[in-house]
mmCIF file of C-alpha atoms and ligand atoms in Angstrom:
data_model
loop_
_atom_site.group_PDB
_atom_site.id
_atom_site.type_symbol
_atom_site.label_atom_id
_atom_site.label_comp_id
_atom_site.label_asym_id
_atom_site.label_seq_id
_atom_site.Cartn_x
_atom_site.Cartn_y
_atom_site.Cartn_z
ATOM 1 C CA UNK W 1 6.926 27.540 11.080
ATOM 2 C CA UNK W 2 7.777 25.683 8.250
ATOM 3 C CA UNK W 3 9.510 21.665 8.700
ATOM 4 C CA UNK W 4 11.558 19.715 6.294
ATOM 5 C CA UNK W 5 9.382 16.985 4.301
ATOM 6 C CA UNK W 6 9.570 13.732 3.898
ATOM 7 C CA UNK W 7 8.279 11.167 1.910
ATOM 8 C CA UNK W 8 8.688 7.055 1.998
ATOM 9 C CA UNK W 9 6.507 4.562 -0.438
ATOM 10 C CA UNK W 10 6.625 0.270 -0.778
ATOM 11 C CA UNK W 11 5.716 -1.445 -3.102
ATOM 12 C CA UNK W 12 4.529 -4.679 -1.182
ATOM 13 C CA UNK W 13 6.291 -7.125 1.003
ATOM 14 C CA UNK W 14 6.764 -10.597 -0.271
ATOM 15 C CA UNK W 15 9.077 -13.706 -0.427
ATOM 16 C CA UNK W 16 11.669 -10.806 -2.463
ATOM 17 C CA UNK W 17 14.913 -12.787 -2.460
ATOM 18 C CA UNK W 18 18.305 -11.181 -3.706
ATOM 19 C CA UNK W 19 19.010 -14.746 -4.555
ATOM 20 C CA UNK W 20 15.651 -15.012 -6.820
ATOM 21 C CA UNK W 21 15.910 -11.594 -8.444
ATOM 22 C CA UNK W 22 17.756 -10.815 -11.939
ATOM 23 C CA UNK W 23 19.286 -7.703 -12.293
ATOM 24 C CA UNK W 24 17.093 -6.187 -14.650
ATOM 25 C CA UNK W 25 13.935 -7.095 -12.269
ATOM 26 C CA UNK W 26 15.672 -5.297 -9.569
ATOM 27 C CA UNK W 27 16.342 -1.818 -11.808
ATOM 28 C CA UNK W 28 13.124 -2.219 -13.079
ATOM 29 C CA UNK W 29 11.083 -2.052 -9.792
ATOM 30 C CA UNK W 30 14.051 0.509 -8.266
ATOM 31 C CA UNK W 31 13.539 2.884 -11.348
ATOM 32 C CA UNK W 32 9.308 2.564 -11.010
ATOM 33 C CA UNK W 33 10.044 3.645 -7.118
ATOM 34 C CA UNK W 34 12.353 6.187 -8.068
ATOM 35 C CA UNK W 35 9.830 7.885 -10.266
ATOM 36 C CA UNK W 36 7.165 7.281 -7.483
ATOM 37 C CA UNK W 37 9.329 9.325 -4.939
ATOM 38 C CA UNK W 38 10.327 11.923 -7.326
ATOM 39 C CA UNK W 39 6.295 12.323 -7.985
ATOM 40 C CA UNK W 40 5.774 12.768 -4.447
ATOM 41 C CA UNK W 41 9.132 14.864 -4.016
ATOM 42 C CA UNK W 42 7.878 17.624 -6.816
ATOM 43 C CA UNK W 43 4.933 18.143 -4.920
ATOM 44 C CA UNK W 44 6.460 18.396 -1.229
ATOM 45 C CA UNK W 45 9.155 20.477 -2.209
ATOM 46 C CA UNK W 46 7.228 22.939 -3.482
ATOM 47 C CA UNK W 47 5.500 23.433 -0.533
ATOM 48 C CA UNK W 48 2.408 21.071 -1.312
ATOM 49 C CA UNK W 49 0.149 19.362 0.891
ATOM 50 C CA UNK W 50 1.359 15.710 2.412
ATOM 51 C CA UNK W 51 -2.098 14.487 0.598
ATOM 52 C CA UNK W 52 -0.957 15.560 -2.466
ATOM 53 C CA UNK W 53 2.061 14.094 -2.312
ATOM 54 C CA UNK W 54 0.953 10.760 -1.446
ATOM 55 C CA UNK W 55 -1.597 10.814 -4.128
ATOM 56 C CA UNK W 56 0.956 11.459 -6.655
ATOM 57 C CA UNK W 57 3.299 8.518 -5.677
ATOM 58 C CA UNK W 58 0.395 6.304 -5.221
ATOM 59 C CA UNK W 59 -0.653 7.382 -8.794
ATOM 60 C CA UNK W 60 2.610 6.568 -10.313
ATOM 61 C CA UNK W 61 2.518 2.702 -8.921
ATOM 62 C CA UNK W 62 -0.555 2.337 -9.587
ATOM 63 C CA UNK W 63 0.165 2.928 -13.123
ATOM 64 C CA UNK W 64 3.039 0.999 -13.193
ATOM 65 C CA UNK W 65 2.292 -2.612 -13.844
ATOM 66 C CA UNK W 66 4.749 -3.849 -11.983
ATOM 67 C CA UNK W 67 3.018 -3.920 -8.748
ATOM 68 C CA UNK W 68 0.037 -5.248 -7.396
ATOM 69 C CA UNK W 69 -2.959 -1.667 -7.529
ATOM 70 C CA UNK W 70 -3.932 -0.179 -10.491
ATOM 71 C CA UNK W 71 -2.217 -1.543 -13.659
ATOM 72 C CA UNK W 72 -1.117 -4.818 -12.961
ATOM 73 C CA UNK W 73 -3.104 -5.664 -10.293
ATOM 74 C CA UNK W 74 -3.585 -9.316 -9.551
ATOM 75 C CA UNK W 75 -6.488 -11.497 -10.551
ATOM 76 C CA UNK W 76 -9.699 -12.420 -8.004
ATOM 77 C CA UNK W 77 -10.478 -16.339 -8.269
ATOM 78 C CA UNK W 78 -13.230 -15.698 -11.383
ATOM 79 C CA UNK W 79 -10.768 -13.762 -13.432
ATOM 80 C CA UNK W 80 -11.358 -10.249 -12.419
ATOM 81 C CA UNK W 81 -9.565 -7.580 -10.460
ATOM 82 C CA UNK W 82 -11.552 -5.645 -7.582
ATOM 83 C CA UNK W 83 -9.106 -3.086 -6.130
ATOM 84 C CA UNK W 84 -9.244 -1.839 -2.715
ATOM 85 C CA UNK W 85 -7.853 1.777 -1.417
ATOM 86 C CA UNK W 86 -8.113 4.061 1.037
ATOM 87 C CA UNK W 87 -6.093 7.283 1.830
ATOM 88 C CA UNK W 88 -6.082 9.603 5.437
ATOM 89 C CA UNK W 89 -5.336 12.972 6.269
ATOM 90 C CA UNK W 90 -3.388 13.720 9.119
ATOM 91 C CA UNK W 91 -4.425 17.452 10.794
ATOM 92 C CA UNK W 92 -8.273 16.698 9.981
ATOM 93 C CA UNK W 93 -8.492 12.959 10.368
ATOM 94 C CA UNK W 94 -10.652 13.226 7.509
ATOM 95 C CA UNK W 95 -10.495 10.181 5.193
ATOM 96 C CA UNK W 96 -11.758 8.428 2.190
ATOM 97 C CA UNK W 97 -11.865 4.500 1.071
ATOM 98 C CA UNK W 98 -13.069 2.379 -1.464
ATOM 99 C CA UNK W 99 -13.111 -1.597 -2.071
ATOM 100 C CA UNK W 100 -13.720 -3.848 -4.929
ATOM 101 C CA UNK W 101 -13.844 -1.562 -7.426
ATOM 102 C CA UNK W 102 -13.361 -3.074 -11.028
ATOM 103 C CA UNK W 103 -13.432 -0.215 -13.571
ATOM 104 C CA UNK W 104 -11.663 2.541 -12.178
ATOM 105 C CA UNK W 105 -7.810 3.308 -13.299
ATOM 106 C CA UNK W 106 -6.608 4.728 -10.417
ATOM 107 C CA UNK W 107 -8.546 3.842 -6.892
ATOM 108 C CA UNK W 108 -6.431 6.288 -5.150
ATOM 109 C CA UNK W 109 -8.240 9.181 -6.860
ATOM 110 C CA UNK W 110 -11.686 8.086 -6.318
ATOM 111 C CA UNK W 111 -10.971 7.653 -2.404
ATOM 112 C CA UNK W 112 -9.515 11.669 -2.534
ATOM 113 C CA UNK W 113 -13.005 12.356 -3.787
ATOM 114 C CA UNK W 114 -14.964 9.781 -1.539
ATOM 115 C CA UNK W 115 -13.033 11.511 1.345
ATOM 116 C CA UNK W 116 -14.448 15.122 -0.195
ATOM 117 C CA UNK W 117 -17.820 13.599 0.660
ATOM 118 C CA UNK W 118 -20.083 13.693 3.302
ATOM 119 C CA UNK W 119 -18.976 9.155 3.383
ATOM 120 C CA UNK W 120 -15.821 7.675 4.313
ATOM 121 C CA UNK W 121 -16.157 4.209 2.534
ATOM 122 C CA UNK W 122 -17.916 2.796 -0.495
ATOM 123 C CA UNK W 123 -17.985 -0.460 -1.964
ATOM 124 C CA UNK W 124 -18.525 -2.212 -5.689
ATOM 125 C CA UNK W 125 -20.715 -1.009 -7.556
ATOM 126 C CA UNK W 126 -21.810 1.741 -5.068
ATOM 127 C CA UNK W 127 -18.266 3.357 -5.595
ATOM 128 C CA UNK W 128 -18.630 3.103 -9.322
ATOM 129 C CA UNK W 129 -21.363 4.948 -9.274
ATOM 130 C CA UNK W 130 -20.678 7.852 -7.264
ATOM 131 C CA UNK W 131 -17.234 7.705 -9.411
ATOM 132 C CA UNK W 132 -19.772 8.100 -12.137
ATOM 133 C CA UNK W 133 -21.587 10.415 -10.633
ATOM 134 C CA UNK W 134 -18.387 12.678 -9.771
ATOM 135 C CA UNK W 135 -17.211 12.576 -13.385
ATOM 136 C CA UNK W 136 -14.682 9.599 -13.601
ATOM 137 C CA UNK W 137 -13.774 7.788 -16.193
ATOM 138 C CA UNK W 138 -14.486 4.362 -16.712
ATOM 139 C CA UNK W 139 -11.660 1.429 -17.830
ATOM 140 C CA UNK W 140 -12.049 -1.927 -19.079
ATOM 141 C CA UNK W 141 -11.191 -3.935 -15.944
ATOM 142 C CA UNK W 142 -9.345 -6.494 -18.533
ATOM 143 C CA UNK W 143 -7.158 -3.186 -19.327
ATOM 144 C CA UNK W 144 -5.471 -3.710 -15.778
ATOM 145 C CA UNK W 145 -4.590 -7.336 -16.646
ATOM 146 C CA UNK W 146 -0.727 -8.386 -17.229
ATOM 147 C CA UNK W 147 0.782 -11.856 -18.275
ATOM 148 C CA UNK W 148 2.389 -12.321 -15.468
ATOM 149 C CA UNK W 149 -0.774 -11.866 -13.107
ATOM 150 C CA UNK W 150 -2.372 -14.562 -15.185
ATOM 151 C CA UNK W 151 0.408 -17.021 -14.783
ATOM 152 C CA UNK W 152 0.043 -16.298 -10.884
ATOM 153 C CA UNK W 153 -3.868 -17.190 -10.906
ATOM 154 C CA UNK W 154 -3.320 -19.967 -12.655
ATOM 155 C CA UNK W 155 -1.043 -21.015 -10.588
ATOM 156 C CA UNK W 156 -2.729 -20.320 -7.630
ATOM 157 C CA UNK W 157 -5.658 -21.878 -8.768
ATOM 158 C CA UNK W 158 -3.697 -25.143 -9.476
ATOM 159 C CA UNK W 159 -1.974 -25.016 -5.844
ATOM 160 C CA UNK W 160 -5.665 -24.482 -4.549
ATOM 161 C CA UNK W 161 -6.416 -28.216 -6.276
ATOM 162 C CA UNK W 162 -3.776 -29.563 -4.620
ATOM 163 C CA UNK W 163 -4.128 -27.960 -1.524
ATOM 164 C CA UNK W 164 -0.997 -26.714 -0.949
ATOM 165 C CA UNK W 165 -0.773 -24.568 2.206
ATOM 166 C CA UNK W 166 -1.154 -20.548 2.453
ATOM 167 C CA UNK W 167 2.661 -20.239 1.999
ATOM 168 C CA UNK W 168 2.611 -19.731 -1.320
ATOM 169 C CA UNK W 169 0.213 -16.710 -0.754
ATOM 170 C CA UNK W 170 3.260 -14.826 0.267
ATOM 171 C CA UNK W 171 4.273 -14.596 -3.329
ATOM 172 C CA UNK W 172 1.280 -12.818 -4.008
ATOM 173 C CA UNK W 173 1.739 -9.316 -2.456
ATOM 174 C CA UNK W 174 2.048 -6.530 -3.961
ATOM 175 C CA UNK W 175 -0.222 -3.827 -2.673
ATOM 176 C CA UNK W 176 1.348 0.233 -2.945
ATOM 177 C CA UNK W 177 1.482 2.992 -0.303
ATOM 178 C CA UNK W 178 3.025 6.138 0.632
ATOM 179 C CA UNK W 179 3.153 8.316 3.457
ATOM 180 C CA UNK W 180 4.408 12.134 3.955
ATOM 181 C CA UNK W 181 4.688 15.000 6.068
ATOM 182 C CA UNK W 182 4.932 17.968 4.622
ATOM 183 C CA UNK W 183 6.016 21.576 4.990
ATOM 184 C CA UNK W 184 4.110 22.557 7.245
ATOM 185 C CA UNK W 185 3.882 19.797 9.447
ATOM 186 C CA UNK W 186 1.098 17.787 8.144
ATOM 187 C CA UNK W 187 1.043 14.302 7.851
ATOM 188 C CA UNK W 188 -0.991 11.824 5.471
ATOM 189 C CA UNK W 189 -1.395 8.259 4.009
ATOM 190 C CA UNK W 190 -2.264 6.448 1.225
ATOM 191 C CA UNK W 191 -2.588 2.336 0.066
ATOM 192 C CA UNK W 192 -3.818 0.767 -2.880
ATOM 193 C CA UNK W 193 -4.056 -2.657 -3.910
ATOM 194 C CA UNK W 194 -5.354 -5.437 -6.304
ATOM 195 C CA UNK W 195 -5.666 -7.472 -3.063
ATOM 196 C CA UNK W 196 -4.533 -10.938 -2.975
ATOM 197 C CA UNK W 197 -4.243 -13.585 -5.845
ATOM 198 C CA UNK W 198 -7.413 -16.144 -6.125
ATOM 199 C CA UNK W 199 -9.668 -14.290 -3.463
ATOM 200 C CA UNK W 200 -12.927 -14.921 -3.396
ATOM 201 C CA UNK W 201 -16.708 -13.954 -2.435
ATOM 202 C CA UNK W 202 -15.972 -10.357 -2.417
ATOM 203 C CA UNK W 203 -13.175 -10.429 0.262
ATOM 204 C CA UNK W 204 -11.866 -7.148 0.876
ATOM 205 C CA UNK W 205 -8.271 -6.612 2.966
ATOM 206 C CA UNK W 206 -7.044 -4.228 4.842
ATOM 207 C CA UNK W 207 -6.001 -1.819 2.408
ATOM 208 C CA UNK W 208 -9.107 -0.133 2.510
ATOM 209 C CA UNK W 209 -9.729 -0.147 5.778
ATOM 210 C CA UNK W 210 -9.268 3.255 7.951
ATOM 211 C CA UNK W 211 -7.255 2.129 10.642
ATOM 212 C CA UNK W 212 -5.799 -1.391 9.491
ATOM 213 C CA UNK W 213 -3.947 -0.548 6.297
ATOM 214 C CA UNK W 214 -4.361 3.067 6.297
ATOM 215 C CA UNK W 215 -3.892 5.813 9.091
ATOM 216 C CA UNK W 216 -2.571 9.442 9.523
ATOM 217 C CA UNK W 217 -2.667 11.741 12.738
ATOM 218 C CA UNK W 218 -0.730 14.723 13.097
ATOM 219 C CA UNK W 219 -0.437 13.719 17.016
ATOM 220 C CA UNK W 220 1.576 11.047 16.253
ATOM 221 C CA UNK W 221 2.172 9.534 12.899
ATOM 222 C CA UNK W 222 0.954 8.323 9.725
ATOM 223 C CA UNK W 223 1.166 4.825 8.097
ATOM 224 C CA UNK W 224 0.477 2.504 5.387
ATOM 225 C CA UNK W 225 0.466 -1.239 5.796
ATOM 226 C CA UNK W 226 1.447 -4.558 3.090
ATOM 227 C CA UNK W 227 0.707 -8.140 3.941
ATOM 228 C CA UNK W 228 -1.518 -10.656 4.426
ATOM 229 C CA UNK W 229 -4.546 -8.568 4.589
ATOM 230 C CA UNK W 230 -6.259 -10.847 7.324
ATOM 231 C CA UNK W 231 -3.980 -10.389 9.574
ATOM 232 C CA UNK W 232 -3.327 -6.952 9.657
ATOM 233 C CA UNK W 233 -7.391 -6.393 10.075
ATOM 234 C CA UNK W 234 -7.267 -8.842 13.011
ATOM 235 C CA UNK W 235 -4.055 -6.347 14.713
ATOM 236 C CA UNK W 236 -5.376 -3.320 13.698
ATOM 237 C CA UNK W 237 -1.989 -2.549 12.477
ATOM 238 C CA UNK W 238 -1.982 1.133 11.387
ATOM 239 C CA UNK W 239 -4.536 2.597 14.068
ATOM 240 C CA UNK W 240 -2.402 1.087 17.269
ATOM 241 C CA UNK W 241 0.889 2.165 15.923
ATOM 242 C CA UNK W 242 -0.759 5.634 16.121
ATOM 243 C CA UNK W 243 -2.005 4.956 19.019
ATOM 244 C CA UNK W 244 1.502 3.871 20.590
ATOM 245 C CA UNK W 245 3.282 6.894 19.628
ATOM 246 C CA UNK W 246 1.024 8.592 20.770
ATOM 247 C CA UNK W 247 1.407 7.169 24.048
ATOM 248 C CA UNK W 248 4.852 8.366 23.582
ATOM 249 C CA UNK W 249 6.313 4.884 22.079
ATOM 250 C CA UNK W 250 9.085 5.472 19.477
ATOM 251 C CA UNK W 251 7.825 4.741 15.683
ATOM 252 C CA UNK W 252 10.662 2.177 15.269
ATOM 253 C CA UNK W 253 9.368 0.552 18.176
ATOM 254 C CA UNK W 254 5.675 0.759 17.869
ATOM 255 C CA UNK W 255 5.716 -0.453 14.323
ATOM 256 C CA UNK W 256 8.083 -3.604 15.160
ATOM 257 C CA UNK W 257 5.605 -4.272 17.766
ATOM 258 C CA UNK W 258 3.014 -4.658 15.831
ATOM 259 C CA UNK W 259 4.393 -6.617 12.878
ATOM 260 C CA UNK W 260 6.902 -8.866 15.071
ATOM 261 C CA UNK W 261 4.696 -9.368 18.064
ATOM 262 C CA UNK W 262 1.147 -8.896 16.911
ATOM 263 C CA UNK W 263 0.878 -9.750 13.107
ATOM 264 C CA UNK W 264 3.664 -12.521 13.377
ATOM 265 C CA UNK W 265 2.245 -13.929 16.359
ATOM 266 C CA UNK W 266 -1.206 -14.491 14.974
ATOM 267 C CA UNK W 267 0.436 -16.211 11.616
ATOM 268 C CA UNK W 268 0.758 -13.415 9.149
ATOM 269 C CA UNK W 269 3.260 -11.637 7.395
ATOM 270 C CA UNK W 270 4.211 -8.136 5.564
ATOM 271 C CA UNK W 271 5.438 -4.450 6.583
ATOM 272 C CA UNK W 272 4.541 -1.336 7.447
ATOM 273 C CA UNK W 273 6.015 2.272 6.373
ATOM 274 C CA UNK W 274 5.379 4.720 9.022
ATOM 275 C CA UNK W 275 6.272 8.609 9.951
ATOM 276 C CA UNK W 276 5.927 10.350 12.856
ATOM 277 C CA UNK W 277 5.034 14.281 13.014
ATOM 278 C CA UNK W 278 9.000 14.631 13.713
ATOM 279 C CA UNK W 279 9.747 13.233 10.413
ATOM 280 C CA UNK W 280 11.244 9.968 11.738
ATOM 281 C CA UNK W 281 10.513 6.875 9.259
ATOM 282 C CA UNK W 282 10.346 3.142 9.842
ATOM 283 C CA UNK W 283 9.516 0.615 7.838
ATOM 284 C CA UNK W 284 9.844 -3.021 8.850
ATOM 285 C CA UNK W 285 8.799 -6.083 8.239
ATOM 286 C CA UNK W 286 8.600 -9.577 8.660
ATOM 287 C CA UNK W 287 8.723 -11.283 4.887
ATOM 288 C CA UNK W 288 12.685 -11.915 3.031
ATOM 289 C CA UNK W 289 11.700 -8.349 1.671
ATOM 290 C CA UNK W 290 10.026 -5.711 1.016
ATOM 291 C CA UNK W 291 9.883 -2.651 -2.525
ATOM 292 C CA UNK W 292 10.530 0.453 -0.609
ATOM 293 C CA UNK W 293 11.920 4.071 -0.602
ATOM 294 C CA UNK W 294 11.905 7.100 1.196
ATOM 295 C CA UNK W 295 13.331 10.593 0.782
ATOM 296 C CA UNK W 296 14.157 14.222 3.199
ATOM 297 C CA UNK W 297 14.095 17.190 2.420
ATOM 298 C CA UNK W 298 18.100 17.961 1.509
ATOM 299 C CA UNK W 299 18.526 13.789 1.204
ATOM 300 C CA UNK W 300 19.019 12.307 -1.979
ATOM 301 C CA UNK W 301 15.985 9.370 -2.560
ATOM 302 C CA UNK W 302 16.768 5.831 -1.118
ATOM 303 C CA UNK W 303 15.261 2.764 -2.481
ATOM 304 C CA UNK W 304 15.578 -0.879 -0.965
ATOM 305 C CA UNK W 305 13.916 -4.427 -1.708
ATOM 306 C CA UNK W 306 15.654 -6.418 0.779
ATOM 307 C CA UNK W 307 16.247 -7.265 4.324
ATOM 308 C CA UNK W 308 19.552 -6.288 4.496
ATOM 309 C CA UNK W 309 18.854 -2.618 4.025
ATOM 310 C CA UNK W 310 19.138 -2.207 0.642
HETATM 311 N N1 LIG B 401 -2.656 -6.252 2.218
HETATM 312 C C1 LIG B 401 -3.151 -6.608 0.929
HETATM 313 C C2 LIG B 401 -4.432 -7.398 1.105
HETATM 314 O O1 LIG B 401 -4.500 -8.241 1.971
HETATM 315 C C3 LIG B 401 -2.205 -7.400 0.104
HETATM 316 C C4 LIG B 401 -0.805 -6.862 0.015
HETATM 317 O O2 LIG B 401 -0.382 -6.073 0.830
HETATM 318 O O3 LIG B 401 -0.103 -7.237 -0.913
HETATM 319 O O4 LIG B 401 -5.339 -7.197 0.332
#
């Protein structure tokens, strides 16, 4: 039997205030999430897979340097960027990952083909070479850098001296995600990220992580996480949503669980977007805002960057 699709993306949660935001910043990031949906729409609407789809609206941020995966992505402590993904498919629970990977354009592609393996998660320079290996092509990692990222390690690196508190990590997110069900019932996720701004000895968030910033199951929903990375590792955000609604909690409810009563209790901060094999979407969070969108089958697309709802 065939069900209406739908589709929702962010663009990371952050200190995004109406207040702080000129016009053209706000079209800017609306028109880049826009084209992400419509990426995602094209393929859903023509009857496509749900991993598909969110591959192609993952793709599309992760080009677009506005936000924090891919192009754009922000800078580790030495100057680099290692970017963390990982994607999930909902009716197989099959599932693919990859972290601190430095030379490859778009993670999001390398995790479809990690999850077409016989391995679920690679790391570094393991993950370059099997990208290698499988044919990718390889990028400058200074081709990913922006101005703008620079000005924020810097930055960051100056607040660091003067130890000024973790607050103004909240500035710093960023990270990408979709999630989908498509026509024929199936559900899937996707995140991708540069991480967070200044981190350090390898540290990988939960982006990659099956089950923290990443999960899909056609029993009950699939999800894709933004925030402090730490934090949502520590709730295992996206896995015990899942495992809520499956319990036969509602997805609005499970998901502000778990960022108002588990994240936010622990210190952290960020959002979730979430659907449920019904086609229901949520998406809160706990920061002034978060880049989102999210479009049904019949439904024009919807963006929104603040708390307010829009
Ligand atoms: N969750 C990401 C991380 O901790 C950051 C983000 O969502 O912006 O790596």
């Amino acid at each position: 039997m065939k069900t209406t699709y739908a589709l929702a993306i962010h663009g990371g949660a952050g200190t995004l205030l109406r207040s702080e935001m000129s016009d053209e910043k706000e079209q800017l990031h609306r028109d880049a999430l826009k084209a992400a949906l419509a990426a995602g729409e094209t393929v859903l609407s023509q009857g496509g897979t749900a991993m598909d789809a969110v591959i192609a609206s993952v793709q599309s941020l992760e080009d677009c340097p506005l936000f924090n995966a891919g192009t754009g992505a922000v800078f580790t402590n030495n100057g680099f960027h290692e970017l963390d993904a990982s994607l999930m498919e909902g009716h197989s629970r099959r599932a693919g990952a990859v972290c601190a990977v430095r030379r490859i354009k778009n993670p999001i592609l390398l995790c479809r083909e990690v999850m077409d393996s016989e391995f679920v998660m690679l790391n570094g320079p393991g993950a370059e070479q099997f990208a290698a290996d499988s044919g990718f092509e390889f990028v400058d990692n200074s081709s990913l850098s922006t101005q703008f990222r620079k000005d924020q390690l810097v930055e960051a690196i100056e607040a660091n001296r003067v130890q000024l508190d973790h607050n103004d990590s909240r500035h710093k997110m960023g990270t990408v995600g979709a999630v989908a069900r498509d026509q024929h019932g199936n559900l899937a996720a996707a995140t991708s990220t540069g991480g967070m701004t200044n981190k350090k000895y390898g540290r990988v968030g939960d982006s990659a992580l099956i089950g923290s910033g990443t999960w899909a199951d056609n029993r009950s929903c699939a999800v894709s996480a933004t925030g402090w990375g730490e934090f949502f590792i520590r709730s295992g955000v996206a896995g015990r949503i899942a495992t809520s609604v499956q319990h036969g909690v509602t997805l609005e409810e499970a998901c502000r669980q778990m960022i108002f009563h588990e994240v936010e209790t622990l210190g952290g901060d960020g959002g979730v977007i979430a659907i449920d094999n019904l086609g229901n979407i949520s998406m809160p969070f706990n920061t002034p805002g978060m880049y989102r969108g999210w479009v049904k089958e019949g439904s024009l697309i919807h963006t929104a960057i603040f708390a307010e709802g829009e």
